[in-house]
PDB file of C-alpha atoms in Angstrom:
ATOM      1  CA  MET A   1     -14.328  10.879  13.274  1.00 59.00           C
ATOM      2  CA  GLU A   2     -16.987  12.237  11.015  1.00 62.00           C
ATOM      3  CA  ILE A   3     -19.614   9.660  11.705  1.00 67.00           C
ATOM      4  CA  LEU A   4     -18.650  10.285  15.087  1.00 69.00           C
ATOM      5  CA  LEU A   5     -20.125  14.227  15.044  1.00 67.00           C
ATOM      6  CA  LEU A   6     -22.584  13.326  12.735  1.00 67.00           C
ATOM      7  CA  GLY A   7     -24.238  10.743  14.357  1.00 72.00           C
ATOM      8  CA  GLY A   8     -23.937  13.612  17.229  1.00 70.00           C
ATOM      9  CA  VAL A   9     -25.539  16.111  15.360  1.00 67.00           C
ATOM     10  CA  VAL A  10     -27.924  13.952  14.153  1.00 69.00           C
ATOM     11  CA  ALA A  11     -29.825  12.845  18.121  1.00 72.00           C
ATOM     12  CA  VAL A  12     -29.958  16.304  18.472  1.00 69.00           C
ATOM     13  CA  TRP A  13     -31.676  17.036  16.235  1.00 67.00           C
ATOM     14  CA  ALA A  14     -33.665  14.587  16.368  1.00 69.00           C
ATOM     15  CA  ALA A  15     -33.823  15.115  20.094  1.00 70.00           C
ATOM     16  CA  THR A  16     -34.771  19.117  19.324  1.00 71.00           C
ATOM     17  CA  ALA A  17     -36.038  19.660  15.701  1.00 68.00           C
ATOM     18  CA  ASN A  18     -34.371  22.540  15.247  1.00 67.00           C
ATOM     19  CA  ARG A  19     -33.137  23.852  12.085  1.00 69.00           C
ATOM     20  CA  LEU A  20     -29.432  25.125  12.452  1.00 72.00           C
ATOM     21  CA  LEU A  21     -29.098  21.452  13.460  1.00 69.00           C
ATOM     22  CA  GLY A  22     -30.686  20.083  10.418  1.00 69.00           C
ATOM     23  CA  LEU A  23     -27.892  22.240   8.525  1.00 74.00           C
ATOM     24  CA  GLY A  24     -24.657  20.979  11.097  1.00 72.00           C
ATOM     25  CA  VAL A  25     -26.564  17.165   9.324  1.00 72.00           C
ATOM     26  CA  ILE A  26     -25.964  19.596   5.755  1.00 77.00           C
ATOM     27  CA  ALA A  27     -22.305  20.620   6.965  1.00 79.00           C
ATOM     28  CA  VAL A  28     -21.593  17.600   8.906  1.00 77.00           C
ATOM     29  CA  LEU A  29     -22.267  15.017   5.333  1.00 79.00           C
ATOM     30  CA  ALA A  30     -20.549  17.642   3.117  1.00 84.00           C
ATOM     31  CA  ILE A  31     -17.204  17.722   4.925  1.00 85.00           C
ATOM     32  CA  GLY A  32     -17.675  13.781   4.993  1.00 82.00           C
ATOM     33  CA  ILE A  33     -18.081  13.253   0.926  1.00 86.00           C
ATOM     34  CA  TRP A  34     -15.667  16.318   0.576  1.00 90.00           C
ATOM     35  CA  ARG A  35     -12.464  14.159   2.391  1.00 88.00           C
ATOM     36  CA  ALA A  36     -13.497  10.538   1.106  1.00 87.00           C
ATOM     37  CA  PHE A  37     -13.070  12.685  -2.341  1.00 90.00           C
ATOM     38  CA  VAL A  38      -9.791  13.948  -1.389  1.00 89.00           C
ATOM     39  CA  ILE A  39      -8.679  10.874   0.044  1.00 85.00           C
ATOM     40  CA  VAL A  40      -9.856   8.968  -3.010  1.00 88.00           C
ATOM     41  CA  ARG A  41      -7.893  11.004  -5.203  1.00 90.00           C
ATOM     42  CA  ALA A  42      -4.305  11.121  -2.931  1.00 85.00           C
ATOM     43  CA  VAL A  43      -5.040   7.382  -3.015  1.00 84.00           C
ATOM     44  CA  ALA A  44      -4.909   7.732  -6.733  1.00 86.00           C
ATOM     45  CA  ALA A  45      -1.792   9.950  -7.007  1.00 88.00           C
ATOM     46  CA  TRP A  46       0.780   7.685  -5.810  1.00 89.00           C
ATOM     47  CA  GLY A  47       2.365   4.998  -8.488  1.00 90.00           C
ATOM     48  CA  TYR A  48       6.052   4.000  -9.388  1.00 91.00           C
ATOM     49  CA  ALA A  49       7.739   2.211 -12.425  1.00 92.00           C
ATOM     50  CA  GLU A  50      10.858   0.507 -12.735  1.00 89.00           C
ATOM     51  CA  ARG A  51      13.566   1.288 -15.129  1.00 90.00           C
ATOM     52  CA  ASP A  52      16.069  -0.160 -16.567  1.00 88.00           C
ATOM     53  CA  HIS A  53      18.569   1.844 -13.806  1.00 88.00           C
ATOM     54  CA  ASP A  54      15.769   3.736 -12.047  1.00 89.00           C
ATOM     55  CA  LEU A  55      12.910   3.599  -9.732  1.00 89.00           C
ATOM     56  CA  LEU A  56      10.835   6.160 -10.513  1.00 91.00           C
ATOM     57  CA  VAL A  57       7.711   7.543  -8.012  1.00 90.00           C
ATOM     58  CA  ARG A  58       5.618   9.983  -8.086  1.00 91.00           C
ATOM     59  CA  HIS A  59       2.954  11.251  -5.301  1.00 89.00           C
ATOM     60  CA  GLY A  60       1.239  14.939  -4.162  1.00 88.00           C
ATOM     61  CA  LEU A  61      -2.433  16.122  -4.765  1.00 85.00           C
ATOM     62  CA  LEU A  62      -1.629  19.291  -4.827  1.00 87.00           C
ATOM     63  CA  VAL A  63       2.233  19.491  -5.481  1.00 90.00           C
ATOM     64  CA  ARG A  64       3.094  16.524  -7.681  1.00 89.00           C
ATOM     65  CA  ARG A  65       6.391  14.974  -6.735  1.00 89.00           C
ATOM     66  CA  LEU A  66       8.574  13.040  -8.935  1.00 89.00           C
ATOM     67  CA  SER A  67      11.604  11.166  -6.740  1.00 87.00           C
ATOM     68  CA  ILE A  68      14.635   9.373  -9.760  1.00 87.00           C
ATOM     69  CA  VAL A  69      16.258   6.421  -7.722  1.00 87.00           C
ATOM     70  CA  PRO A  70      18.507   4.771  -9.068  1.00 87.00           C
ATOM     71  CA  TYR A  71      19.654   1.229  -7.589  1.00 85.00           C
ATOM     72  CA  ALA A  72      23.000   2.140  -8.202  1.00 84.00           C
ATOM     73  CA  ARG A  73      22.680   4.935  -5.350  1.00 83.00           C
ATOM     74  CA  MET A  74      19.822   3.000  -2.785  1.00 84.00           C
ATOM     75  CA  GLN A  75      21.636   1.357   0.204  1.00 85.00           C
ATOM     76  CA  PHE A  76      18.256  -0.688   1.194  1.00 86.00           C
ATOM     77  CA  VAL A  77      15.152  -1.213   1.024  1.00 89.00           C
ATOM     78  CA  ASP A  78      12.854  -1.343   4.274  1.00 90.00           C
ATOM     79  CA  VAL A  79       8.918  -3.507   3.915  1.00 94.00           C
ATOM     80  CA  THR A  80       6.719  -2.040   7.259  1.00 93.00           C
ATOM     81  CA  ALA A  81       3.709  -2.360   7.669  1.00 94.00           C
ATOM     82  CA  GLY A  82       1.448  -0.538  11.052  1.00 92.00           C
ATOM     83  CA  PRO A  83      -1.612  -1.529  12.461  1.00 94.00           C
ATOM     84  CA  LEU A  84      -3.678  -0.155   9.710  1.00 91.00           C
ATOM     85  CA  GLU A  85      -2.217  -0.839   7.289  1.00 92.00           C
ATOM     86  CA  ARG A  86      -1.811  -4.604   8.565  1.00 93.00           C
ATOM     87  CA  LEU A  87      -6.071  -4.703   9.186  1.00 94.00           C
ATOM     88  CA  PHE A  88      -6.600  -4.418   5.299  1.00 93.00           C
ATOM     89  CA  ASP A  89      -3.567  -6.033   4.110  1.00 95.00           C
ATOM     90  CA  LEU A  90      -1.135  -3.244   3.103  1.00 94.00           C
ATOM     91  CA  ALA A  91       2.401  -2.176   3.422  1.00 95.00           C
ATOM     92  CA  THR A  92       4.884  -0.298   2.295  1.00 94.00           C
ATOM     93  CA  VAL A  93       7.819  -0.035   0.171  1.00 93.00           C
ATOM     94  CA  GLN A  94      10.844   2.809   1.682  1.00 91.00           C
ATOM     95  CA  LEU A  95      13.555   2.759   0.062  1.00 88.00           C
ATOM     96  CA  HIS A  96      17.243   4.432   1.113  1.00 86.00           C
ATOM     97  CA  THR A  97      19.909   6.674   0.071  1.00 83.00           C
ATOM     98  CA  ALA A  98      22.486   8.329   1.239  1.00 79.00           C
ATOM     99  CA  ALA A  99      21.016  11.410   0.576  1.00 77.00           C
ATOM    100  CA  ALA A 100      17.245  11.830   3.228  1.00 69.00           C
ATOM    101  CA  ALA A 101      15.707  14.029   0.351  1.00 70.00           C
ATOM    102  CA  THR A 102      15.761  11.113  -2.215  1.00 65.00           C
ATOM    103  CA  ASP A 103      14.342   9.163  -0.755  1.00 67.00           C
ATOM    104  CA  ALA A 104      11.232   7.344  -1.243  1.00 84.00           C
ATOM    105  CA  LYS A 105       7.879   5.656  -0.447  1.00 88.00           C
ATOM    106  CA  VAL A 106       5.191   3.174  -2.320  1.00 90.00           C
ATOM    107  CA  PRO A 107       2.218   2.887   0.494  1.00 91.00           C
ATOM    108  CA  GLY A 108      -0.526   0.550  -0.675  1.00 89.00           C
ATOM    109  CA  LEU A 109       0.638  -2.696  -1.824  1.00 92.00           C
ATOM    110  CA  PRO A 110      -0.373  -5.857  -0.649  1.00 94.00           C
ATOM    111  CA  PRO A 111       2.281  -7.737   1.174  1.00 94.00           C
ATOM    112  CA  ALA A 112       3.571 -10.407  -1.748  1.00 94.00           C
ATOM    113  CA  GLU A 113       3.916  -7.176  -4.114  1.00 94.00           C
ATOM    114  CA  ALA A 114       6.116  -5.211  -1.759  1.00 94.00           C
ATOM    115  CA  ALA A 115       8.176  -8.062  -1.444  1.00 94.00           C
ATOM    116  CA  ARG A 116       8.685  -9.109  -4.891  1.00 94.00           C
ATOM    117  CA  LEU A 117       9.367  -5.176  -4.695  1.00 92.00           C
ATOM    118  CA  ARG A 118      11.513  -5.395  -2.263  1.00 92.00           C
ATOM    119  CA  ASP A 119      13.546  -8.048  -3.701  1.00 92.00           C
ATOM    120  CA  ARG A 120      14.275  -6.670  -6.679  1.00 90.00           C
ATOM    121  CA  LEU A 121      15.415  -3.784  -5.638  1.00 89.00           C
ATOM    122  CA  THR A 122      17.575  -4.921  -3.900  1.00 87.00           C
ATOM    123  CA  ALA A 123      19.077  -7.042  -6.499  1.00 87.00           C
ATOM    124  CA  LEU A 124      19.143  -4.326  -8.767  1.00 85.00           C
ATOM    125  CA  GLY A 125      20.625  -2.364  -6.417  1.00 81.00           C
ATOM    126  CA  GLU A 126      23.765  -4.915  -5.722  1.00 80.00           C
ATOM    127  CA  ASP A 127      24.487  -6.235  -9.380  1.00 79.00           C
ATOM    128  CA  ARG A 128      24.222  -2.273 -10.147  1.00 72.00           C
ATOM    129  CA  ALA A 129      26.188  -0.454  -7.169  1.00 69.00           C
ATOM    130  CA  GLU A 130      28.778   1.444  -7.771  1.00 57.00           C
ATOM    131  CA  GLY A 131      32.168   0.954  -6.211  1.00 45.00           C
ATOM    132  CA  LEU A 132      29.598   0.693  -3.342  1.00 46.00           C
TER     133      LEU A 132
END
């Protein structure tokens, strides 16, 4: 999006040599750099840890969130990959529990790691099922 906007502003600026459009080019570049910085920070904010009895999932840039999902409470584990994720060879692992508020997802995993995590969580969930 920013590239198209920047291309249009630069083309008009080159045609007219208007100083105000030069400021527009600088503004578009600054917004693009800021968005790249925020995207890198947002990706780095995601993380997960497998523990003995539960899975920890953390995310959030401004508001940090830590979800703890006990293996015994998981109903099923889903692996999805949309068109953009497939383009970059990534997948998302989605954990579903009875309470919608405790559902957790781990995006941006390589497909092999997503399949390994799904299989491990499914096996741990079956081993630790409490009366289900």
